[in-house]
C-alpha cells in the first residue's frame, strides 16, 4: 500500500500543482496580479541557499511550487489508500495544504499569518489551494479506487450506522 501511495501521490500532487498553476496564470491574466516569489524564498531559507533576486528565483520558485505539490500529494494518496476519499477528504487535505504553506512561510520569516493579509490576497490563496486540494484528491481517489475499497471503507461497511461496539478488522 505504501509503494502505491508513493507513486500515486506524486502523480496526484503533480496533477494538482499543474491545474493550480494553470488557474493561477488565468487569474493573473485577469487581475494583473504578479507572480509570488514566496515559494523560492522559503526554499532558499530552508536549504541555506543564497537568497537571490531576479531571474534565479524562477527555477527555485518552480522547484518549491511543484516539489511541495508532489510531496503533499503522497499524503492525500495515503488518505485515499486508507479509504478516506471524496470531497470531505479533499476539503480536509486542503486545510493541510494551507497549514503546510503557513508553517513553512512563517517559521522561515518569509510570510505573515493570513489574518494580516489583505482580504483579496487571502481569497486568491484559498481559491488556488482549494483547486489544488480537490484536483489532487480526485486523482488520488481515482488511482486508489483501482485497488478497491481501503481498510477504512471495509471497516465502515461492517456496520453502516457506525456503532461503537464494532472492533477493528482482522490484521490480514
Steps between C-alpha positions, in 0.01 A plus 500: 500500500779744581675444166173570319437806715844635417484487122128576482544792737784647298280475189193642675692785665673593175163502320356720775799733473460527123129576517559753780773669295280524191228653716749745651620609156142556383420695817817709461411583140160625617605679820847618404644344817872430468679174577577429863859413582414382850550130410852573370593703804369230735704233320809719508463543877424133562802378305746777587523605135612856439196725501495650154271713297422518133514221247644236732179510705290342224656149498514499880136614508394215269704248698325595824159543339493162327716318756264596778197410286640157413617414851175602666319293239651193668307585816174534305574170329552335839161636604342351187678166544369484858146562373469871575370611162264753349432870550514495880846338490610756239372787716698365797807464280461859376528617860822297534636664182421847634651416839816364337550827312446710810729292718784524247446866415467616859780291653741624232376858561415538132126531551253637748190338652204508260295710743736789419461466121281721285167324453543467123836323543345263750208416269734441205725270706204304636355461151823371347580263786143367485544428129824318586343304787198382306691422180761304693220323686312406184811350342608322821149362552475375142838328520425345840156380388670273246611289800151480650382634834755602758515358853296790636227439245499126575475575872214744444317236295485266800225722649374793300364667816853541648424325826757530777506126568662414166859400565794518260513288190731198500865575416498329158 
